[in-house]
Structures are given as C-alpha cells and as structure tokens.
mmCIF file of C-alpha atoms in Angstrom:
data_model
loop_
_atom_site.group_PDB
_atom_site.id
_atom_site.type_symbol
_atom_site.label_atom_id
_atom_site.label_comp_id
_atom_site.label_asym_id
_atom_site.label_seq_id
_atom_site.Cartn_x
_atom_site.Cartn_y
_atom_site.Cartn_z
ATOM 1 C CA MET R 1037 221.482 36.595 -142.778
ATOM 2 C CA PRO R 1038 220.505 39.859 -143.379
ATOM 3 C CA THR R 1039 219.984 42.204 -140.822
ATOM 4 C CA ILE R 1040 216.299 44.373 -141.080
ATOM 5 C CA MET R 1041 216.679 47.785 -139.222
ATOM 6 C CA GLY R 1042 214.368 50.869 -138.906
ATOM 7 C CA LEU R 1043 216.406 53.166 -141.716
ATOM 8 C CA SER R 1044 215.825 56.572 -143.196
ATOM 9 C CA GLY R 1045 216.926 56.796 -146.895
ATOM 10 C CA ASN R 1046 219.819 58.584 -145.883
ATOM 11 C CA GLU R 1047 220.901 55.976 -143.352
ATOM 12 C CA ALA R 1048 220.981 53.292 -145.902
ATOM 13 C CA VAL R 1049 222.939 54.913 -148.453
ATOM 14 C CA ALA R 1050 225.402 55.828 -145.321
ATOM 15 C CA HIS R 1051 225.188 52.033 -144.840
ATOM 16 C CA ALA R 1052 225.396 50.996 -148.464
ATOM 17 C CA MET R 1053 228.476 52.981 -148.660
ATOM 18 C CA ARG R 1054 230.366 51.795 -145.337
ATOM 19 C CA GLN R 1055 229.927 48.418 -146.917
ATOM 20 C CA ILE R 1056 230.899 49.496 -150.271
ATOM 21 C CA ASN R 1057 234.012 50.878 -148.203
ATOM 22 C CA PRO R 1058 235.371 53.078 -150.875
ATOM 23 C CA ASP R 1059 238.538 53.783 -151.372
ATOM 24 C CA VAL R 1060 237.871 58.011 -151.621
ATOM 25 C CA VAL R 1061 234.858 59.686 -149.818
ATOM 26 C CA ALA R 1062 234.328 63.516 -150.865
ATOM 27 C CA ALA R 1063 232.062 65.216 -148.020
ATOM 28 C CA TYR R 1064 230.422 68.495 -147.939
ATOM 29 C CA PRO R 1065 227.028 68.909 -146.025
ATOM 30 C CA ILE R 1066 223.979 70.253 -148.220
ATOM 31 C CA THR R 1067 220.202 69.779 -146.577
ATOM 32 C CA PRO R 1068 218.806 67.188 -147.107
ATOM 33 C CA GLN R 1069 222.307 65.125 -148.230
ATOM 34 C CA THR R 1070 223.768 66.331 -144.904
ATOM 35 C CA GLU R 1071 222.451 63.615 -142.478
ATOM 36 C CA LEU R 1072 223.940 60.962 -144.939
ATOM 37 C CA MET R 1073 227.624 62.377 -144.759
ATOM 38 C CA HIS R 1074 227.235 62.326 -140.929
ATOM 39 C CA GLN R 1075 226.114 59.030 -140.929
ATOM 40 C CA PHE R 1076 229.451 57.909 -142.987
ATOM 41 C CA ALA R 1077 231.148 60.178 -140.942
ATOM 42 C CA GLU R 1078 230.358 58.301 -137.822
ATOM 43 C CA PHE R 1079 231.217 55.465 -139.430
ATOM 44 C CA HIS R 1080 234.845 56.637 -140.843
ATOM 45 C CA ALA R 1081 235.599 57.997 -137.003
ATOM 46 C CA ASP R 1082 234.539 54.289 -135.383
ATOM 47 C CA GLY R 1083 237.213 52.913 -137.277
ATOM 48 C CA LEU R 1084 234.149 50.725 -139.179
ATOM 49 C CA VAL R 1085 235.846 51.457 -143.197
ATOM 50 C CA ASP R 1086 239.098 52.333 -143.937
ATOM 51 C CA THR R 1087 237.619 55.239 -146.843
ATOM 52 C CA GLU R 1088 240.233 58.178 -147.144
ATOM 53 C CA LEU R 1089 238.045 60.987 -146.221
ATOM 54 C CA VAL R 1090 238.209 64.496 -147.953
ATOM 55 C CA LEU R 1091 236.200 67.489 -146.070
ATOM 56 C CA THR R 1092 235.592 69.746 -148.975
ATOM 57 C CA GLU R 1093 234.779 74.118 -148.909
ATOM 58 C CA SER R 1094 232.201 73.246 -151.662
ATOM 59 C CA GLU R 1095 230.002 70.882 -153.375
ATOM 60 C CA HIS R 1096 232.601 72.241 -156.706
ATOM 61 C CA SER R 1097 235.456 70.688 -154.604
ATOM 62 C CA ALA R 1098 233.624 67.864 -153.731
ATOM 63 C CA MET R 1099 233.570 66.593 -157.150
ATOM 64 C CA SER R 1100 236.942 67.632 -158.295
ATOM 65 C CA ALA R 1101 238.529 65.580 -155.527
ATOM 66 C CA THR R 1102 236.071 62.736 -156.710
ATOM 67 C CA VAL R 1103 237.553 63.151 -159.763
ATOM 68 C CA GLY R 1104 241.377 63.523 -158.851
ATOM 69 C CA ALA R 1105 240.624 60.159 -156.318
ATOM 70 C CA ALA R 1106 239.523 58.709 -159.538
ATOM 71 C CA ALA R 1107 241.201 59.102 -161.833
ATOM 72 C CA ALA R 1108 244.228 58.335 -159.592
ATOM 73 C CA GLY R 1109 242.428 55.095 -159.210
ATOM 74 C CA ALA R 1110 240.572 54.977 -156.369
ATOM 75 C CA ARG R 1111 237.291 54.023 -155.850
ATOM 76 C CA ALA R 1112 235.775 57.316 -155.326
ATOM 77 C CA MET R 1113 231.939 58.113 -153.843
ATOM 78 C CA THR R 1114 231.082 61.690 -153.138
ATOM 79 C CA ALA R 1115 226.553 62.733 -152.568
ATOM 80 C CA THR R 1116 224.686 65.979 -153.035
ATOM 81 C CA SER R 1117 221.228 67.974 -153.296
ATOM 82 C CA ALA R 1118 220.091 70.642 -155.638
ATOM 83 C CA ASN R 1119 222.144 73.522 -155.765
ATOM 84 C CA GLY R 1120 224.973 71.936 -154.645
ATOM 85 C CA LEU R 1121 224.918 69.399 -157.811
ATOM 86 C CA ALA R 1122 224.481 72.888 -159.914
ATOM 87 C CA LEU R 1123 227.782 73.999 -158.394
ATOM 88 C CA MET R 1124 229.250 70.646 -159.774
ATOM 89 C CA TRP R 1125 227.820 71.243 -162.753
ATOM 90 C CA GLU R 1126 231.164 72.041 -164.729
ATOM 91 C CA ILE R 1127 232.847 69.029 -162.660
ATOM 92 C CA VAL R 1128 229.962 66.765 -163.116
ATOM 93 C CA TYR R 1129 230.913 66.944 -166.871
ATOM 94 C CA ILE R 1130 234.055 66.486 -166.702
ATOM 95 C CA ALA R 1131 233.183 62.973 -164.541
ATOM 96 C CA ALA R 1132 231.320 61.272 -167.653
ATOM 97 C CA SER R 1133 233.858 62.733 -169.995
ATOM 98 C CA LEU R 1134 236.888 60.865 -168.808
ATOM 99 C CA ARG R 1135 235.340 57.781 -167.776
ATOM 100 C CA LEU R 1136 235.553 57.625 -163.798
ATOM 101 C CA PRO R 1137 233.101 54.662 -162.666
ATOM 102 C CA ILE R 1138 231.979 57.280 -159.644
ATOM 103 C CA VAL R 1139 228.750 56.394 -157.715
ATOM 104 C CA MET R 1140 227.020 59.428 -155.836
ATOM 105 C CA PRO R 1141 223.705 59.350 -154.165
ATOM 106 C CA VAL R 1142 221.747 62.585 -155.059
ATOM 107 C CA ILE R 1143 218.689 63.619 -152.689
ATOM 108 C CA ASN R 1144 216.340 65.214 -154.861
ATOM 109 C CA ARG R 1145 215.675 68.767 -153.517
ATOM 110 C CA ALA R 1146 213.916 71.813 -155.947
ATOM 111 C CA LEU R 1147 216.645 73.970 -157.503
ATOM 112 C CA SER R 1148 217.071 77.987 -156.307
ATOM 113 C CA GLY R 1149 214.876 80.429 -157.098
ATOM 114 C CA PRO R 1150 212.762 81.158 -155.183
ATOM 115 C CA ILE R 1151 214.573 79.462 -152.336
ATOM 116 C CA ASN R 1152 212.825 75.708 -150.834
ATOM 117 C CA ILE R 1153 215.285 73.345 -149.478
ATOM 118 C CA HIS R 1154 212.224 70.405 -149.962
ATOM 119 C CA CYS R 1155 212.093 67.445 -153.086
ATOM 120 C CA ASP R 1156 211.308 67.390 -156.425
ATOM 121 C CA HIS R 1157 213.633 65.942 -159.278
ATOM 122 C CA SER R 1158 214.371 69.301 -160.813
ATOM 123 C CA ASP R 1159 218.419 69.062 -159.667
ATOM 124 C CA THR R 1160 218.896 65.757 -161.499
ATOM 125 C CA MET R 1161 216.943 67.109 -164.393
ATOM 126 C CA GLY R 1162 220.073 69.402 -165.253
ATOM 127 C CA CYS R 1163 222.268 66.888 -165.475
ATOM 128 C CA ARG R 1164 220.306 64.076 -167.781
ATOM 129 C CA ASP R 1165 222.249 65.230 -170.583
ATOM 130 C CA SER R 1166 225.419 65.012 -168.635
ATOM 131 C CA GLY R 1167 226.558 61.155 -169.494
ATOM 132 C CA TRP R 1168 225.527 59.951 -166.241
ATOM 133 C CA ILE R 1169 223.816 56.830 -165.722
ATOM 134 C CA GLN R 1170 220.326 57.692 -163.513
ATOM 135 C CA ILE R 1171 218.638 55.379 -161.548
ATOM 136 C CA PHE R 1172 215.914 56.596 -159.203
ATOM 137 C CA SER R 1173 214.563 55.067 -156.169
ATOM 138 C CA GLU R 1174 210.620 54.077 -154.876
ATOM 139 C CA ASN R 1175 211.969 53.560 -150.972
ATOM 140 C CA CYS R 1176 214.661 53.343 -148.705
ATOM 141 C CA GLN R 1177 215.406 49.846 -149.573
ATOM 142 C CA GLU R 1178 215.794 50.526 -153.196
ATOM 143 C CA ALA R 1179 217.823 53.428 -152.397
ATOM 144 C CA TYR R 1180 220.538 51.190 -150.456
ATOM 145 C CA ASP R 1181 220.002 48.051 -152.727
ATOM 146 C CA ASN R 1182 220.653 51.203 -156.363
ATOM 147 C CA ALA R 1183 224.171 52.004 -153.660
ATOM 148 C CA LEU R 1184 225.112 48.877 -154.235
ATOM 149 C CA MET R 1185 224.400 47.614 -157.846
ATOM 150 C CA ALA R 1186 225.416 50.978 -159.435
ATOM 151 C CA VAL R 1187 228.802 50.446 -158.353
ATOM 152 C CA LYS R 1188 229.284 47.103 -160.369
ATOM 153 C CA ILE R 1189 227.209 48.861 -162.879
ATOM 154 C CA SER R 1190 229.682 51.924 -163.164
ATOM 155 C CA GLU R 1191 232.924 50.066 -162.692
ATOM 156 C CA HIS R 1192 231.911 47.211 -165.818
ATOM 157 C CA LYS R 1193 234.565 46.965 -168.628
ATOM 158 C CA ASN R 1194 232.115 48.247 -171.242
ATOM 159 C CA ILE R 1195 230.512 50.957 -168.878
ATOM 160 C CA LEU R 1196 233.060 53.160 -167.439
ATOM 161 C CA LEU R 1197 230.474 55.642 -166.526
ATOM 162 C CA PRO R 1198 229.644 57.137 -163.320
ATOM 163 C CA THR R 1199 225.813 56.826 -161.911
ATOM 164 C CA MET R 1200 223.620 59.004 -160.082
ATOM 165 C CA ILE R 1201 221.502 57.425 -157.148
ATOM 166 C CA THR R 1202 218.393 59.082 -155.781
ATOM 167 C CA LEU R 1203 215.778 59.251 -153.633
ATOM 168 C CA ASP R 1204 213.774 61.851 -152.732
ATOM 169 C CA GLY R 1205 214.508 64.684 -150.491
ATOM 170 C CA PHE R 1206 213.085 64.703 -147.095
ATOM 171 C CA ILE R 1207 210.436 62.033 -148.343
ATOM 172 C CA LEU R 1208 212.238 59.001 -148.207
ATOM 173 C CA SER R 1209 216.095 60.910 -147.509
ATOM 174 C CA HIS R 1210 214.526 61.624 -143.555
ATOM 175 C CA THR R 1211 211.488 58.847 -143.124
ATOM 176 C CA LEU R 1212 212.315 56.018 -141.391
ATOM 177 C CA GLU R 1213 211.799 53.206 -142.763
ATOM 178 C CA ARG R 1214 212.033 48.991 -143.077
ATOM 179 C CA VAL R 1215 215.300 48.268 -144.235
ATOM 180 C CA GLU R 1216 217.231 45.177 -145.517
ATOM 181 C CA LEU R 1217 220.898 44.639 -145.049
ATOM 182 C CA LEU R 1218 223.122 42.104 -147.062
ATOM 183 C CA ASP R 1219 225.573 40.855 -144.849
ATOM 184 C CA ASP R 1220 229.136 42.827 -144.666
ATOM 185 C CA ASP R 1221 230.822 39.807 -146.230
ATOM 186 C CA VAL R 1222 228.128 39.019 -149.360
ATOM 187 C CA VAL R 1223 228.163 42.692 -149.879
ATOM 188 C CA LYS R 1224 232.175 42.998 -149.923
ATOM 189 C CA LYS R 1225 231.898 39.943 -152.618
ATOM 190 C CA PHE R 1226 229.278 41.433 -154.489
ATOM 191 C CA VAL R 1227 231.222 44.610 -155.749
ATOM 192 C CA GLY R 1228 234.151 43.138 -155.578
ATOM 193 C CA ASP R 1229 237.561 44.910 -156.066
ATOM 194 C CA TYR R 1230 238.294 47.906 -157.892
ATOM 195 C CA HIS R 1231 240.749 47.098 -159.950
ATOM 196 C CA PRO R 1232 241.528 50.032 -162.659
ATOM 197 C CA GLU R 1233 242.205 49.315 -165.438
ATOM 198 C CA HIS R 1234 244.426 52.829 -166.012
ATOM 199 C CA ALA R 1235 245.020 55.154 -163.536
ATOM 200 C CA LEU R 1236 247.507 58.326 -162.730
ATOM 201 C CA LEU R 1237 248.732 56.761 -159.929
ATOM 202 C CA ASP R 1238 250.017 52.965 -162.165
ATOM 203 C CA VAL R 1239 253.333 55.362 -162.975
ATOM 204 C CA ASP R 1240 254.667 51.899 -164.781
ATOM 205 C CA HIS R 1241 251.422 52.453 -167.346
ATOM 206 C CA PRO R 1242 251.854 56.139 -167.130
ATOM 207 C CA ILE R 1243 248.571 58.514 -169.086
ATOM 208 C CA THR R 1244 247.446 60.980 -169.865
ATOM 209 C CA VAL R 1245 244.321 62.835 -168.618
ATOM 210 C CA GLY R 1246 242.170 66.253 -169.236
ATOM 211 C CA PRO R 1247 244.289 67.078 -172.285
ATOM 212 C CA LEU R 1248 243.082 69.804 -175.242
ATOM 213 C CA ASP R 1249 241.184 67.552 -177.338
ATOM 214 C CA LEU R 1250 239.319 71.295 -179.222
ATOM 215 C CA GLN R 1251 238.972 70.188 -183.283
ATOM 216 C CA ASP R 1252 240.566 67.076 -183.619
ATOM 217 C CA TYR R 1253 239.223 64.532 -180.794
ATOM 218 C CA TYR R 1254 236.723 66.445 -179.063
ATOM 219 C CA PHE R 1255 233.866 64.997 -181.234
ATOM 220 C CA GLU R 1256 235.323 60.917 -181.283
ATOM 221 C CA HIS R 1257 235.175 60.966 -177.467
ATOM 222 C CA LYS R 1258 231.959 62.169 -177.819
ATOM 223 C CA ARG R 1259 230.787 59.363 -179.680
ATOM 224 C CA GLN R 1260 232.632 56.813 -177.042
ATOM 225 C CA GLN R 1261 230.571 57.934 -174.702
ATOM 226 C CA ILE R 1262 227.085 57.561 -176.597
ATOM 227 C CA HIS R 1263 228.200 53.745 -177.646
ATOM 228 C CA ALA R 1264 229.596 53.181 -173.411
ATOM 229 C CA MET R 1265 225.063 54.641 -172.977
ATOM 230 C CA THR R 1266 224.420 51.427 -175.587
ATOM 231 C CA GLN R 1267 225.621 49.099 -173.539
ATOM 232 C CA VAL R 1268 224.251 50.275 -169.979
ATOM 233 C CA PHE R 1269 220.908 47.767 -170.623
ATOM 234 C CA PRO R 1270 222.772 44.615 -170.425
ATOM 235 C CA VAL R 1271 224.656 45.587 -168.244
ATOM 236 C CA ILE R 1272 222.162 46.972 -165.592
ATOM 237 C CA GLU R 1273 219.937 43.452 -165.923
ATOM 238 C CA GLN R 1274 223.214 41.095 -165.734
ATOM 239 C CA VAL R 1275 224.125 42.676 -161.922
ATOM 240 C CA ALA R 1276 220.269 43.408 -161.078
ATOM 241 C CA GLY R 1277 220.090 39.581 -162.013
ATOM 242 C CA GLU R 1278 223.554 38.449 -159.615
ATOM 243 C CA PHE R 1279 221.875 41.116 -156.723
ATOM 244 C CA ALA R 1280 218.035 38.766 -157.188
ATOM 245 C CA LYS R 1281 220.566 35.953 -156.141
ATOM 246 C CA LEU R 1282 221.387 37.396 -153.334
ATOM 247 C CA SER R 1283 218.826 39.315 -152.114
ATOM 248 C CA GLY R 1284 215.935 38.160 -153.675
ATOM 249 C CA ARG R 1285 215.046 41.602 -154.704
ATOM 250 C CA ARG R 1286 214.638 42.070 -158.853
ATOM 251 C CA TYR R 1287 214.933 45.252 -160.276
ATOM 252 C CA GLY R 1288 214.648 46.040 -164.021
ATOM 253 C CA LEU R 1289 214.650 49.186 -166.613
ATOM 254 C CA ILE R 1290 211.126 50.015 -165.541
ATOM 255 C CA GLU R 1291 208.521 47.995 -163.605
ATOM 256 C CA GLU R 1292 205.115 47.240 -164.993
ATOM 257 C CA TYR R 1293 202.460 46.888 -161.711
ATOM 258 C CA ARG R 1294 199.100 45.720 -163.434
ATOM 259 C CA LEU R 1295 199.988 46.702 -166.086
ATOM 260 C CA ASP R 1296 198.861 43.206 -168.107
ATOM 261 C CA ASP R 1297 195.124 43.921 -169.355
ATOM 262 C CA ALA R 1298 195.188 47.644 -167.981
ATOM 263 C CA GLU R 1299 193.416 49.824 -170.426
ATOM 264 C CA ARG R 1300 194.968 53.255 -168.390
ATOM 265 C CA ALA R 1301 197.715 53.925 -166.834
ATOM 266 C CA ILE R 1302 200.449 56.450 -164.969
ATOM 267 C CA ILE R 1303 203.939 56.761 -165.475
ATOM 268 C CA LEU R 1304 206.206 58.381 -162.593
ATOM 269 C CA MET R 1305 208.908 58.110 -161.161
ATOM 270 C CA GLY R 1306 210.635 58.221 -156.953
ATOM 271 C CA SER R 1307 209.114 57.984 -153.887
ATOM 272 C CA SER R 1308 205.672 58.784 -155.399
ATOM 273 C CA VAL R 1309 205.163 55.831 -157.369
ATOM 274 C CA GLY R 1310 204.288 54.017 -153.816
ATOM 275 C CA THR R 1311 200.998 56.740 -153.243
ATOM 276 C CA ALA R 1312 200.120 56.141 -156.496
ATOM 277 C CA LYS R 1313 200.088 52.102 -156.500
ATOM 278 C CA ASP R 1314 197.782 52.422 -153.843
ATOM 279 C CA VAL R 1315 195.553 54.237 -156.002
ATOM 280 C CA VAL R 1316 195.775 51.399 -158.863
ATOM 281 C CA ASP R 1317 194.617 48.926 -156.538
ATOM 282 C CA ASP R 1318 191.750 51.101 -154.855
ATOM 283 C CA LEU R 1319 190.985 51.111 -158.694
ATOM 284 C CA ARG R 1320 191.094 47.456 -159.648
ATOM 285 C CA ASP R 1321 189.077 46.628 -156.654
ATOM 286 C CA ALA R 1322 186.169 48.865 -157.666
ATOM 287 C CA GLY R 1323 186.312 46.829 -160.872
ATOM 288 C CA GLU R 1324 188.713 49.660 -163.039
ATOM 289 C CA LYS R 1325 191.275 48.377 -166.054
ATOM 290 C CA VAL R 1326 194.168 50.192 -164.722
ATOM 291 C CA GLY R 1327 198.361 49.938 -163.925
ATOM 292 C CA LEU R 1328 201.228 51.857 -163.135
ATOM 293 C CA ILE R 1329 204.643 52.122 -166.004
ATOM 294 C CA LYS R 1330 207.301 53.332 -162.674
ATOM 295 C CA ILE R 1331 210.542 54.145 -164.451
ATOM 296 C CA ARG R 1332 214.137 53.182 -162.473
ATOM 297 C CA VAL R 1333 216.585 53.752 -165.213
ATOM 298 C CA TYR R 1334 215.883 57.163 -166.221
ATOM 299 C CA ARG R 1335 219.184 57.888 -168.603
ATOM 300 C CA PRO R 1336 219.793 55.743 -170.599
ATOM 301 C CA PHE R 1337 216.148 56.333 -171.312
ATOM 302 C CA PRO R 1338 214.626 52.540 -171.370
ATOM 303 C CA TYR R 1339 212.801 53.778 -175.254
ATOM 304 C CA ASP R 1340 211.796 49.947 -175.900
ATOM 305 C CA ALA R 1341 211.128 48.750 -172.764
ATOM 306 C CA ILE R 1342 208.304 51.743 -172.570
ATOM 307 C CA ARG R 1343 207.164 51.459 -176.047
ATOM 308 C CA ALA R 1344 206.137 47.930 -175.547
ATOM 309 C CA ALA R 1345 204.628 48.573 -172.179
ATOM 310 C CA LEU R 1346 202.723 51.338 -173.910
ATOM 311 C CA LYS R 1347 201.685 49.392 -176.893
ATOM 312 C CA LYS R 1348 199.065 47.694 -174.301
ATOM 313 C CA LEU R 1349 196.484 51.139 -173.653
ATOM 314 C CA LYS R 1350 194.383 53.056 -174.682
ATOM 315 C CA ALA R 1351 195.585 56.416 -172.633
ATOM 316 C CA VAL R 1352 198.385 57.350 -170.638
ATOM 317 C CA ALA R 1353 199.471 60.512 -168.084
ATOM 318 C CA VAL R 1354 202.930 61.213 -167.560
ATOM 319 C CA LEU R 1355 203.711 62.616 -163.904
ATOM 320 C CA ASP R 1356 206.381 65.049 -164.334
ATOM 321 C CA ARG R 1357 208.251 66.384 -160.465
ATOM 322 C CA ALA R 1358 210.372 68.850 -162.814
ATOM 323 C CA VAL R 1359 209.177 71.649 -165.393
ATOM 324 C CA SER R 1360 210.871 71.599 -168.552
ATOM 325 C CA PHE R 1361 210.220 75.445 -169.360
ATOM 326 C CA GLY R 1362 209.377 76.001 -173.241
ATOM 327 C CA THR R 1363 208.797 73.012 -173.974
ATOM 328 C CA PHE R 1364 205.298 71.269 -174.260
ATOM 329 C CA GLY R 1365 205.772 69.456 -170.943
ATOM 330 C CA GLY R 1366 207.952 67.865 -168.385
ATOM 331 C CA PRO R 1367 210.723 66.236 -169.807
ATOM 332 C CA VAL R 1368 209.604 62.766 -168.763
ATOM 333 C CA TYR R 1369 206.915 63.286 -170.422
ATOM 334 C CA THR R 1370 209.312 64.751 -173.763
ATOM 335 C CA ASP R 1371 210.721 61.309 -173.490
ATOM 336 C CA VAL R 1372 207.904 59.732 -173.975
ATOM 337 C CA ARG R 1373 207.122 61.393 -176.282
ATOM 338 C CA ALA R 1374 209.463 60.972 -177.926
ATOM 339 C CA THR R 1375 209.387 57.290 -177.767
ATOM 340 C CA LEU R 1376 206.151 57.024 -179.285
ATOM 341 C CA TYR R 1377 207.052 59.176 -182.518
ATOM 342 C CA GLY R 1378 207.554 57.550 -185.440
ATOM 343 C CA ASN R 1379 207.476 53.450 -183.784
ATOM 344 C CA GLY R 1380 203.466 53.024 -184.363
ATOM 345 C CA VAL R 1381 202.783 53.059 -180.977
ATOM 346 C CA ASN R 1382 199.656 55.957 -181.332
ATOM 347 C CA LEU R 1383 197.902 56.499 -177.889
ATOM 348 C CA PRO R 1384 196.487 59.709 -176.231
ATOM 349 C CA VAL R 1385 199.268 60.534 -173.790
ATOM 350 C CA ILE R 1386 199.351 63.634 -171.255
ATOM 351 C CA ASN R 1387 201.609 65.562 -168.756
ATOM 352 C CA TYR R 1388 200.608 66.131 -164.994
ATOM 353 C CA ILE R 1389 203.366 68.854 -163.168
ATOM 354 C CA TYR R 1390 202.934 67.641 -159.873
ATOM 355 C CA GLY R 1391 204.584 68.151 -156.370
ATOM 356 C CA LEU R 1392 207.583 70.987 -156.904
ATOM 357 C CA GLY R 1393 209.369 72.003 -154.099
ATOM 358 C CA GLY R 1394 208.010 69.647 -151.338
ATOM 359 C CA ARG R 1395 204.288 69.857 -152.612
ATOM 360 C CA ASP R 1396 202.458 66.623 -151.681
ATOM 361 C CA ILE R 1397 201.056 64.599 -153.875
ATOM 362 C CA ASP R 1398 197.816 62.432 -152.825
ATOM 363 C CA LYS R 1399 196.123 59.454 -153.174
ATOM 364 C CA ALA R 1400 192.505 62.278 -154.511
ATOM 365 C CA GLN R 1401 195.236 63.986 -157.381
ATOM 366 C CA ILE R 1402 196.525 61.323 -158.601
ATOM 367 C CA LYS R 1403 192.703 59.613 -159.324
ATOM 368 C CA SER R 1404 191.734 62.766 -160.754
ATOM 369 C CA ALA R 1405 194.384 62.073 -163.455
ATOM 370 C CA PHE R 1406 192.875 58.034 -164.358
ATOM 371 C CA ASP R 1407 189.569 59.901 -164.248
ATOM 372 C CA ASP R 1408 191.256 62.845 -166.855
ATOM 373 C CA LEU R 1409 192.354 59.165 -168.933
ATOM 374 C CA LYS R 1410 188.866 57.618 -168.786
ATOM 375 C CA ASN R 1411 187.365 60.963 -170.271
ATOM 376 C CA ILE R 1412 189.960 61.271 -172.501
ATOM 377 C CA VAL R 1413 189.162 57.445 -173.989
ATOM 378 C CA LYS R 1414 185.488 57.179 -173.687
ATOM 379 C CA SER R 1415 185.407 61.188 -175.461
ATOM 380 C CA GLY R 1416 188.430 60.778 -177.766
ATOM 381 C CA ARG R 1417 189.257 64.702 -177.163
ATOM 382 C CA ILE R 1418 192.642 64.984 -175.646
ATOM 383 C CA GLY R 1419 192.434 68.665 -174.863
ATOM 384 C CA GLU R 1420 194.901 70.864 -172.194
ATOM 385 C CA GLU R 1421 198.196 68.354 -172.957
ATOM 386 C CA LEU R 1422 200.094 70.298 -170.111
ATOM 387 C CA ARG R 1423 198.117 70.357 -166.555
ATOM 388 C CA PHE R 1424 199.093 70.129 -162.989
ATOM 389 C CA LEU R 1425 198.318 68.217 -159.772
ATOM 390 C CA GLY R 1426 197.515 69.768 -156.907
ATOM 391 C CA LEU R 1427 198.553 73.594 -157.385
ATOM 392 C CA ARG R 1428 196.146 76.301 -156.487
ATOM 393 C CA ASP R 1429 193.911 78.120 -158.893
#
C-alpha cells in the first residue's frame, strides 16, 4: 500500500533516493538544496541505505566524485542548486560525454549576481546545452515521481545520459505537500539493479575513460551524444507507462490542460503551472476559451508535441522564469519560436519574463497575459514581443 505523508519537495526527493538506495551519493550543501542532503544523510546514519556517502569540499568535487563513481560502475547521484551547479559546469559536460547515467536533483535558484538565494530557472537553463536530460516538476509529488523515473530513463541501454530533475527552490523544496510514496519493495523492483555494460572496476574487460580526443574522434563522439538524445522520448514514454501502472499517475513530455477547444493558451514550466491552472479554471468559468501547455521534459525539447498542441490555437504566450541575454526572449520562448518556424504553424507568440530571483507571480498577473492575448486576437497586432510580469516600473 502506498504511504501518504506530508513532505517538502526536498524531503520527497530524499525519500526517493532512500528507496533507490544508490551505490554512491556525493554531498555538498547549498541553499535551498541543503535540506535534501541533510535528510538523506539521516537515512544513511540510521542505516536505512547502504550507500557510500561521500562528503566533499565543493560542488565541483561532488560532481567529480559522482562521475568517478559512475565510471567505476556504481549507480551514483548528487544534488545541487544555482552557483553550485555553475561550479560543477566543467564536470557536468564530462558526465554527459562519458555517457554516465547519473541522476541529479537541481533545486532551482537564481544565479548570482546580485546575490539571491530564491527561485528562478537560470541555473538549469545554463546547462540546457550540456547533454543532460532535463525534467521539470510542478509539485512535490511530481518531483518524487521524476526522481524514480529518471533512474530508469538514464540507465536505459539506448540512452545512457545523465538526467537533471528540477524543483523550484523554496516554493517546492521547503513547502509541505501531500505526497504519496510507493512501497520500498515496489520502487526497488521498478528501478531494478544496475548492471553497467562498461565499468572501470570490471578488470576482466579493461576500458579507457577520458582519453585525449582532439580532431580524430571528438566530432564523432558529439554525434553519438546527439543520436542518444534522439532516442530519449520513446524511453521516457515507456518508463512513464510502467510507472503509471504502479502509481496511477501518468506523465507525458508535455501536459495539455483544458486545451481541446482553446483559442488562447500560455506555456510554462515548474511550480507556477499550478497557479496558472487555477487562472485557466476561473476564465473557463467565465466562458473564455483558454488553456495551458505545461512542459515537463525541457531537454530534449519536445518540438513535435508542442507544435501539434499549438496548431489548435489563435495566440500563445510563453512564460519564462529565466533570461537569455542578448536574444529576443527567454530560453523557452526561443525554443517555442524555433518549433514554429518553417513548419506551417503561424500564430502570434509573445514572451513574458517573470519570477526572477523569487519574485512572486499571482493569478492577476497570469490573467493579464490571457487578456493581452485576447486583445492580440481581436486586433491582429502583436505589439511588444518581450514583456514582463510583476516588474516594478
């Protein structure tokens, strides 16, 4: 029988890690991730996991230890936030290029400077081209579920890529929600044992890890990473199907909310989706044909699914919780625009930057985006493509 508990997002993911029982976890605290590793360290101290817990002196070392353990053949995990992820950056790329199926919860937090410890998506957006799979979480339940599914996705023989699962810092990481935990033995059977095909500690089958590549093979290795990314979607859907049979909770690459007959919609990711669904419900009660597209899997970007969803609409707004300086919008907006270009889908698309550094977004702000779309549909004029929600004049 599943166990229902009141857990913060950090605690929920720590319980997922307890149930996964990784061979190695490298830990280094950074707000707002610290509570996650504190909780997992308590599980370790209480003997509930037999994980080798490696306490490091920096995030760079934490990712290095995780890469070393995974290359040796261990199921390895770590976790981080913001500037800690930035300090890992060099090794994050190495993890992906070595095709190591590491799973790392990232508790989304703004990158300095100025100094800020609250939520936005600038940290993981900085790694969107690193070769990691990225899966965003709407709530604590989804964060727990994503952590379990990420292990099977990363370790699939056709993938062998690391995965970041994200949850919004403080908004989810420190907020108590109802979370349904699967039984320990159910999780153990779901994730299964890890049997790497290649491992440094397999002395009977020696391998070379981290050789000099230069002009001879570097290009070909990048092509192999690109090919692995093309295999991710069917594996995610297969794993989501298996997980749905266990939990009753089914996840897709995106989620379409009240979109069937919608004329206007917004696209966004993370914890703000819940607030936006409330706004959609309010506007539907008022007779307005509005809907929402939630992006769960951000890397690889689900172009086909989003393009199919957008075909039904007359106008759409993309809400970004990060900035891409020097471009014509936020990173999600740029990807959505690229999805449309040259593919026969022509509709007005505008971009809102919101919630930077933990700035609250409320229902009135989201409703104003739908109002702007109504005016665009009525007038046929887009006006400013890049806009802001909750920004003081």
